[in-house]
DNA sequence: AAACCTGTAACTATAATAGTTACAACAGGT
DNA sequence: ACCTGTTGTAACTATTATAGTTACAGGTTT
């Protein structure tokens, strides 16, 4: 299973989107809602910031979204957090002297790509706004 | 990323399907093609056997498929190897006193379920025979 | 200056994974 | 009966990913 970073990222972005008093949004406050360590939050926010999804100011509590929730697809978030770009690992160096071993890697890549594409399509179809609507 | 067991399972099943001299199929031989340890192979085969996909006889080399490659979907294989049934982990115990924290888990479950379903659909659509065709 | 914050590096703990060693039990040939 | 080679499993080890943590330099506000 993929790590929980994607979940944490969506949680953080939801919090920022729904909190009107931005000065309340310290990494410590956010960590309290997510139930993790403030550093974990700041680390994650660093990635989201690098992807241009939000701004922050060093030394000053408060984050602001740079993208409207309805324009922010979950796929964009996924790419922002630098999650794995493959679903299934393929074993290393199968035997090249074997008919199966010689071609299995490329074959599996093809199989997994179709699965991955289907997944991306789903993530593209859902936005942060959809998540916010369900949180009500 | 999910582990490489799924890849190894497909490799093993492909080997069994394409090898006519079944007595050649020892766990050691298969391990040589996959490039891993014979015990890893036997462990994996134990799962496939438990799922009714193949037979083996203790003490005697040789495995046989119990299902026609064209009737064996990759999804069936995936379930056989007991892979994770969720793609993304959801962080534990978000703060119940927070609007977001209170409902984020259930919301994410919904999101991830739609992604998972799309993935299963892709795996269901492809069979071991499709893989064999591409190995040619 | 004091209190509070961010950003980041470095370290630690835990868990998943794959690989490995070891061995009991079975099969087939001699 | 014995030897060789095999499966099925348990138990252990090594490696890696992940999350959590400590520490601290530097920014911001009062």
GROMACS .gro file of C-alpha atoms (C1' of nucleotides) in nm:
model
  332
    1UNK     CA    1   0.000   0.000   0.000
    2UNK     CA    2   0.110   0.352  -0.074
    3UNK     CA    3   0.201   0.568   0.225
    4UNK     CA    4  -0.040   0.803   0.401
    5UNK     CA    5   0.116   1.122   0.270
    6UNK     CA    6  -0.155   1.169   0.011
    7UNK     CA    7  -0.418   1.148   0.284
    8UNK     CA    8  -0.229   1.392   0.501
    9UNK     CA    9  -0.189   1.635   0.211
   10UNK     CA   10  -0.562   1.633   0.139
   11UNK     CA   11  -0.632   1.681   0.507
   12UNK     CA   12  -0.400   1.980   0.528
   13UNK     CA   13  -0.538   2.142   0.215
   14UNK     CA   14  -0.894   2.091   0.340
   15UNK     CA   15  -0.806   2.260   0.665
   16UNK     CA   16  -0.651   2.557   0.493
   17UNK     CA   17  -0.947   2.586   0.259
   18UNK     CA   18  -1.204   2.581   0.538
   19UNK     CA   19  -1.031   2.796   0.796
   20UNK     CA   20  -1.120   3.161   0.754
   21UNK     CA   21  -0.886   3.295   1.023
   22UNK     CA   22  -0.560   3.216   0.846
   23UNK     CA   23  -0.344   3.332   1.137
   24UNK     CA   24  -0.476   3.032   1.328
   25UNK     CA   25  -0.305   2.802   1.082
   26UNK     CA   26   0.028   2.723   1.242
   27UNK     CA   27   0.198   2.393   1.167
   28UNK     CA   28   0.132   2.306   1.528
   29UNK     CA   29  -0.241   2.367   1.494
   30UNK     CA   30  -0.259   2.166   1.175
   31UNK     CA   31  -0.059   1.884   1.331
   32UNK     CA   32  -0.317   1.875   1.608
   33UNK     CA   33  -0.596   1.812   1.361
   34UNK     CA   34  -0.406   1.557   1.156
   35UNK     CA   35  -0.263   1.398   1.468
   36UNK     CA   36   0.100   1.402   1.376
   37UNK     CA   37   0.414   1.603   1.436
   38UNK     CA   38   0.440   1.970   1.330
   39UNK     CA   39   0.757   1.891   1.138
   40UNK     CA   40   0.572   1.632   0.934
   41UNK     CA   41   0.322   1.903   0.847
   42UNK     CA   42   0.586   2.157   0.754
   43UNK     CA   43   0.764   1.898   0.543
   44UNK     CA   44   0.445   1.822   0.356
   45UNK     CA   45   0.360   2.189   0.315
   46UNK     CA   46   0.705   2.242   0.170
   47UNK     CA   47   0.614   2.006  -0.112
   48UNK     CA   48   0.275   2.168  -0.170
   49UNK     CA   49   0.441   2.507  -0.174
   50UNK     CA   50   0.704   2.392  -0.423
   51UNK     CA   51   0.420   2.278  -0.647
   52UNK     CA   52   0.266   2.622  -0.627
   53UNK     CA   53  -0.049   2.517  -0.445
   54UNK     CA   54  -0.010   2.749  -0.147
   55UNK     CA   55   0.200   3.023   0.005
   56UNK     CA   56   0.352   3.069   0.344
   57UNK     CA   57   0.582   3.316   0.507
   58UNK     CA   58   0.879   3.206   0.710
   59UNK     CA   59   0.831   3.299   1.074
   60UNK     CA   60   0.465   3.381   1.039
   61UNK     CA   61   0.172   3.147   1.098
   62UNK     CA   62  -0.081   3.122   0.818
   63UNK     CA   63  -0.105   2.948   0.485
   64UNK     CA   64  -0.309   3.048   0.186
   65UNK     CA   65  -0.424   2.844  -0.111
   66UNK     CA   66  -0.314   2.969  -0.450
   67UNK     CA   67  -0.563   2.756  -0.639
   68UNK     CA   68  -0.940   2.748  -0.608
   69UNK     CA   69  -1.055   2.418  -0.455
   70UNK     CA   70  -1.279   2.356  -0.754
   71UNK     CA   71  -0.977   2.390  -0.983
   72UNK     CA   72  -0.751   2.169  -0.778
   73UNK     CA   73  -0.775   1.805  -0.883
   74UNK     CA   74  -0.662   1.529  -0.653
   75UNK     CA   75  -0.423   1.425  -0.926
   76UNK     CA   76  -0.247   1.759  -0.904
   77UNK     CA   77  -0.215   1.710  -0.531
   78UNK     CA   78  -0.084   1.361  -0.582
   79UNK     CA   79   0.185   1.481  -0.817
   80UNK     CA   80   0.270   1.765  -0.580
   81UNK     CA   81   0.354   1.531  -0.295
   82UNK     CA   82   0.585   1.336  -0.517
   83UNK     CA   83   0.414   1.004  -0.463
   84UNK     CA   84   0.525   0.690  -0.647
   85UNK     CA   85   0.456   0.699  -1.020
   86UNK     CA   86   0.411   0.324  -1.035
   87UNK     CA   87   0.168   0.104  -0.857
   88UNK     CA   88   0.341  -0.231  -0.858
   89UNK     CA   89   0.710  -0.300  -0.824
   90UNK     CA   90   0.869  -0.519  -1.088
   91UNK     CA   91   1.134  -0.764  -0.972
   92UNK     CA   92   1.491  -0.695  -1.079
   93UNK     CA   93   1.699  -0.872  -1.338
   94UNK     CA   94   1.492  -1.171  -1.439
   95UNK     CA   95   1.696  -1.428  -1.630
   96UNK     CA   96   1.759  -1.305  -1.987
   97UNK     CA   97   1.824  -1.664  -2.104
   98UNK     CA   98   1.461  -1.750  -2.042
   99UNK     CA   99   1.180  -1.669  -2.281
  100UNK     CA  100   0.964  -1.541  -1.999
  101UNK     CA  101   1.243  -1.369  -1.809
  102UNK     CA  102   1.361  -1.186  -2.117
  103UNK     CA  103   1.035  -1.006  -2.183
  104UNK     CA  104   0.844  -1.007  -1.857
  105UNK     CA  105   0.952  -0.663  -1.743
  106UNK     CA  106   0.839  -0.482  -2.054
  107UNK     CA  107   0.516  -0.678  -2.059
  108UNK     CA  108   0.437  -0.597  -1.699
  109UNK     CA  109   0.514  -0.232  -1.759
  110UNK     CA  110   0.245  -0.230  -2.024
  111UNK     CA  111  -0.004  -0.398  -1.797
  112UNK     CA  112   0.066  -0.167  -1.507
  113UNK     CA  113   0.056   0.143  -1.723
  114UNK     CA  114  -0.304   0.074  -1.817
  115UNK     CA  115  -0.391   0.034  -1.452
  116UNK     CA  116  -0.206   0.349  -1.361
  117UNK     CA  117  -0.382   0.547  -1.630
  118UNK     CA  118  -0.719   0.438  -1.496
  119UNK     CA  119  -0.616   0.550  -1.153
  120UNK     CA  120  -0.498   0.890  -1.272
  121UNK     CA  121  -0.825   0.937  -1.454
  122UNK     CA  122  -1.015   0.890  -1.130
  123UNK     CA  123  -0.792   1.129  -0.942
  124UNK     CA  124  -0.821   1.384  -1.218
  125UNK     CA  125  -1.199   1.365  -1.200
  126UNK     CA  126  -1.215   1.462  -0.833
  127UNK     CA  127  -1.128   1.803  -0.691
  128UNK     CA  128  -1.055   1.940  -0.350
  129UNK     CA  129  -1.397   2.105  -0.367
  130UNK     CA  130  -1.557   1.760  -0.396
  131UNK     CA  131  -1.375   1.660  -0.081
  132UNK     CA  132  -1.487   1.977   0.098
  133UNK     CA  133  -1.847   1.911  -0.002
  134UNK     CA  134  -1.828   1.567   0.155
  135UNK     CA  135  -1.677   1.703   0.474
  136UNK     CA  136  -1.986   1.911   0.546
  137UNK     CA  137   0.448   0.146  -0.423
  138UNK     CA  138   0.303  -0.199  -0.377
  139UNK     CA  139   0.554  -0.481  -0.343
  140UNK     CA  140   0.681  -0.691  -0.632
  141UNK     CA  141   0.490  -1.004  -0.536
  142UNK     CA  142   0.227  -0.946  -0.799
  143UNK     CA  143   0.496  -0.926  -1.065
  144UNK     CA  144   0.662  -1.240  -0.936
  145UNK     CA  145   0.330  -1.425  -0.931
  146UNK     CA  146   0.257  -1.336  -1.293
  147UNK     CA  147   0.610  -1.440  -1.387
  148UNK     CA  148   0.572  -1.777  -1.217
  149UNK     CA  149   0.233  -1.846  -1.371
  150UNK     CA  150   0.364  -1.750  -1.715
  151UNK     CA  151   0.651  -1.991  -1.675
  152UNK     CA  152   0.423  -2.274  -1.575
  153UNK     CA  153   0.187  -2.200  -1.860
  154UNK     CA  154   0.460  -2.198  -2.123
  155UNK     CA  155   0.671  -2.490  -2.005
  156UNK     CA  156   0.559  -2.816  -2.160
  157UNK     CA  157   0.798  -3.043  -1.968
  158UNK     CA  158   0.641  -2.996  -1.626
  159UNK     CA  159   0.905  -3.206  -1.449
  160UNK     CA  160   1.150  -2.929  -1.529
  161UNK     CA  161   0.954  -2.693  -1.306
  162UNK     CA  162   1.129  -2.711  -0.971
  163UNK     CA  163   1.120  -2.413  -0.739
  164UNK     CA  164   1.492  -2.386  -0.803
  165UNK     CA  165   1.444  -2.365  -1.179
  166UNK     CA  166   1.171  -2.106  -1.145
  167UNK     CA  167   1.380  -1.905  -0.901
  168UNK     CA  168   1.653  -1.900  -1.165
  169UNK     CA  169   1.421  -1.737  -1.414
  170UNK     CA  170   1.270  -1.489  -1.170
  171UNK     CA  171   1.610  -1.425  -1.013
  172UNK     CA  172   1.519  -1.484  -0.653
  173UNK     CA  173   1.541  -1.749  -0.388
  174UNK     CA  174   1.365  -2.086  -0.427
  175UNK     CA  175   1.194  -2.036  -0.094
  176UNK     CA  176   1.043  -1.712  -0.216
  177UNK     CA  177   0.903  -1.906  -0.510
  178UNK     CA  178   0.764  -2.184  -0.295
  179UNK     CA  179   0.607  -1.931  -0.063
  180UNK     CA  180   0.438  -1.758  -0.352
  181UNK     CA  181   0.325  -2.086  -0.503
  182UNK     CA  182   0.175  -2.179  -0.170
  183UNK     CA  183  -0.057  -1.879  -0.201
  184UNK     CA  184  -0.147  -1.956  -0.561
  185UNK     CA  185  -0.216  -2.314  -0.463
  186UNK     CA  186  -0.435  -2.208  -0.175
  187UNK     CA  187  -0.635  -1.999  -0.420
  188UNK     CA  188  -0.685  -2.304  -0.639
  189UNK     CA  189  -0.485  -2.175  -0.935
  190UNK     CA  190  -0.239  -2.464  -0.953
  191UNK     CA  191  -0.142  -2.798  -0.806
  192UNK     CA  192   0.182  -2.938  -0.680
  193UNK     CA  193   0.296  -3.251  -0.509
  194UNK     CA  194   0.517  -3.245  -0.206
  195UNK     CA  195   0.858  -3.387  -0.285
  196UNK     CA  196   0.803  -3.392  -0.658
  197UNK     CA  197   0.903  -3.124  -0.905
  198UNK     CA  198   0.632  -2.997  -1.135
  199UNK     CA  199   0.341  -2.758  -1.114
  200UNK     CA  200   0.025  -2.756  -1.320
  201UNK     CA  201  -0.224  -2.482  -1.380
  202UNK     CA  202  -0.581  -2.557  -1.280
  203UNK     CA  203  -0.725  -2.267  -1.477
  204UNK     CA  204  -0.694  -2.190  -1.846
  205UNK     CA  205  -0.479  -1.879  -1.902
  206UNK     CA  206  -0.762  -1.719  -2.097
  207UNK     CA  207  -0.993  -1.767  -1.798
  208UNK     CA  208  -0.746  -1.638  -1.543
  209UNK     CA  209  -0.778  -1.264  -1.492
  210UNK     CA  210  -0.499  -1.065  -1.337
  211UNK     CA  211  -0.745  -0.958  -1.071
  212UNK     CA  212  -0.788  -1.320  -0.965
  213UNK     CA  213  -0.412  -1.350  -0.940
  214UNK     CA  214  -0.394  -1.029  -0.741
  215UNK     CA  215  -0.647  -1.154  -0.490
  216UNK     CA  216  -0.470  -1.489  -0.472
  217UNK     CA  217  -0.144  -1.335  -0.358
  218UNK     CA  218  -0.323  -1.152  -0.084
  219UNK     CA  219  -0.207  -0.807  -0.189
  220UNK     CA  220  -0.326  -0.495  -0.012
  221UNK     CA  221  -0.693  -0.414  -0.067
  222UNK     CA  222  -0.635  -0.043  -0.041
  223UNK     CA  223  -0.414   0.183  -0.244
  224UNK     CA  224  -0.351   0.469  -0.009
  225UNK     CA  225  -0.304   0.458   0.364
  226UNK     CA  226  -0.519   0.687   0.574
  227UNK     CA  227  -0.356   0.847   0.875
  228UNK     CA  228  -0.475   0.732   1.217
  229UNK     CA  229  -0.691   0.912   1.464
  230UNK     CA  230  -0.733   1.261   1.324
  231UNK     CA  231  -0.870   1.504   1.580
  232UNK     CA  232  -1.244   1.441   1.637
  233UNK     CA  233  -1.287   1.795   1.771
  234UNK     CA  234  -1.208   1.937   1.431
  235UNK     CA  235  -1.460   1.961   1.150
  236UNK     CA  236  -1.211   1.826   0.901
  237UNK     CA  237  -1.056   1.570   1.133
  238UNK     CA  238  -1.394   1.430   1.226
  239UNK     CA  239  -1.495   1.334   0.875
  240UNK     CA  240  -1.177   1.310   0.673
  241UNK     CA  241  -1.134   0.937   0.709
  242UNK     CA  242  -1.475   0.846   0.577
  243UNK     CA  243  -1.442   1.098   0.299
  244UNK     CA  244  -1.105   0.965   0.190
  245UNK     CA  245  -1.235   0.610   0.199
  246UNK     CA  246  -1.497   0.713  -0.054
  247UNK     CA  247  -1.241   0.879  -0.276
  248UNK     CA  248  -1.003   0.587  -0.263
  249UNK     CA  249  -1.276   0.334  -0.324
  250UNK     CA  250  -1.357   0.488  -0.660
  251UNK     CA  251  -0.990   0.474  -0.752
  252UNK     CA  252  -0.961   0.117  -0.635
  253UNK     CA  253  -1.265   0.012  -0.835
  254UNK     CA  254  -1.115   0.159  -1.150
  255UNK     CA  255  -0.799  -0.035  -1.084
  256UNK     CA  256  -0.981  -0.362  -1.029
  257UNK     CA  257  -1.170  -0.310  -1.350
  258UNK     CA  258  -0.843  -0.288  -1.541
  259UNK     CA  259  -0.704  -0.598  -1.377
  260UNK     CA  260  -1.025  -0.785  -1.442
  261UNK     CA  261  -1.004  -0.697  -1.810
  262UNK     CA  262  -0.664  -0.855  -1.860
  263UNK     CA  263  -0.591  -1.228  -1.846
  264UNK     CA  264  -0.283  -1.441  -1.815
  265UNK     CA  265  -0.333  -1.527  -2.180
  266UNK     CA  266  -0.296  -1.160  -2.270
  267UNK     CA  267   0.034  -1.160  -2.087
  268UNK     CA  268   0.146  -1.477  -2.265
  269UNK     CA  269   0.061  -1.323  -2.601
  270UNK     CA  270   0.280  -1.026  -2.523
  271UNK     CA  271   0.568  -1.247  -2.414
  272UNK     CA  272   0.597  -1.399  -2.760
  273DA     C1'  273   1.455   4.132   2.406
  274DA     C1'  274   1.103   3.780   2.431
  275DA     C1'  275   0.770   3.477   2.236
  276DC     C1'  276   0.636   3.252   1.853
  277DC     C1'  277   0.681   3.098   1.410
  278DT     C1'  278   0.888   2.853   0.958
  279DG     C1'  279   1.222   2.572   0.707
  280DT     C1'  280   1.534   2.209   0.712
  281DA     C1'  281   1.884   1.876   0.844
  282DA     C1'  282   1.982   1.487   1.104
  283DC     C1'  283   1.872   1.120   1.379
  284DT     C1'  284   1.560   0.726   1.567
  285DA     C1'  285   1.192   0.375   1.584
  286DT     C1'  286   0.901   0.081   1.353
  287DA     C1'  287   0.733  -0.203   1.006
  288DA     C1'  288   0.729  -0.423   0.550
  289DT     C1'  289   0.977  -0.678   0.232
  290DA     C1'  290   1.281  -0.995   0.040
  291DG     C1'  291   1.632  -1.297   0.108
  292DT     C1'  292   1.833  -1.679   0.368
  293DT     C1'  293   1.912  -2.094   0.665
  294DA     C1'  294   1.738  -2.501   0.836
  295DC     C1'  295   1.479  -2.901   0.850
  296DA     C1'  296   1.090  -3.240   0.844
  297DA     C1'  297   0.848  -3.507   0.518
  298DC     C1'  298   0.782  -3.703   0.051
  299DA     C1'  299   0.909  -3.931  -0.422
  300DG     C1'  300   1.169  -4.201  -0.734
  301DG     C1'  301   1.567  -4.459  -0.876
  302DT     C1'  302   1.917  -4.779  -0.763
  303DA     C1'  303   1.703  -4.985   0.234
  304DC     C1'  304   1.932  -4.600   0.089
  305DC     C1'  305   2.051  -4.198  -0.164
  306DT     C1'  306   1.936  -3.785  -0.414
  307DG     C1'  307   1.646  -3.430  -0.503
  308DT     C1'  308   1.226  -3.221  -0.404
  309DT     C1'  309   0.827  -2.953  -0.146
  310DG     C1'  310   0.639  -2.703   0.249
  311DT     C1'  311   0.730  -2.413   0.641
  312DA     C1'  312   0.920  -2.189   1.028
  313DA     C1'  313   1.248  -1.882   1.188
  314DC     C1'  314   1.587  -1.559   1.140
  315DT     C1'  315   1.847  -1.154   0.903
  316DA     C1'  316   1.931  -0.748   0.608
  317DT     C1'  317   1.756  -0.375   0.377
  318DT     C1'  318   1.460  -0.013   0.300
  319DA     C1'  319   1.063   0.308   0.349
  320DT     C1'  320   0.805   0.566   0.651
  321DA     C1'  321   0.682   0.845   1.016
  322DG     C1'  322   0.811   1.053   1.417
  323DT     C1'  323   1.142   1.333   1.674
  324DT     C1'  324   1.515   1.657   1.817
  325DA     C1'  325   1.763   2.049   1.717
  326DC     C1'  326   1.852   2.483   1.545
  327DA     C1'  327   1.915   2.884   1.224
  328DG     C1'  328   1.660   3.256   1.091
  329DG     C1'  329   1.214   3.541   1.018
  330DT     C1'  330   0.808   3.819   1.250
  331DT     C1'  331   0.558   4.064   1.591
  332DT     C1'  332   0.501   4.295   2.021
   0.00000   0.00000   0.00000
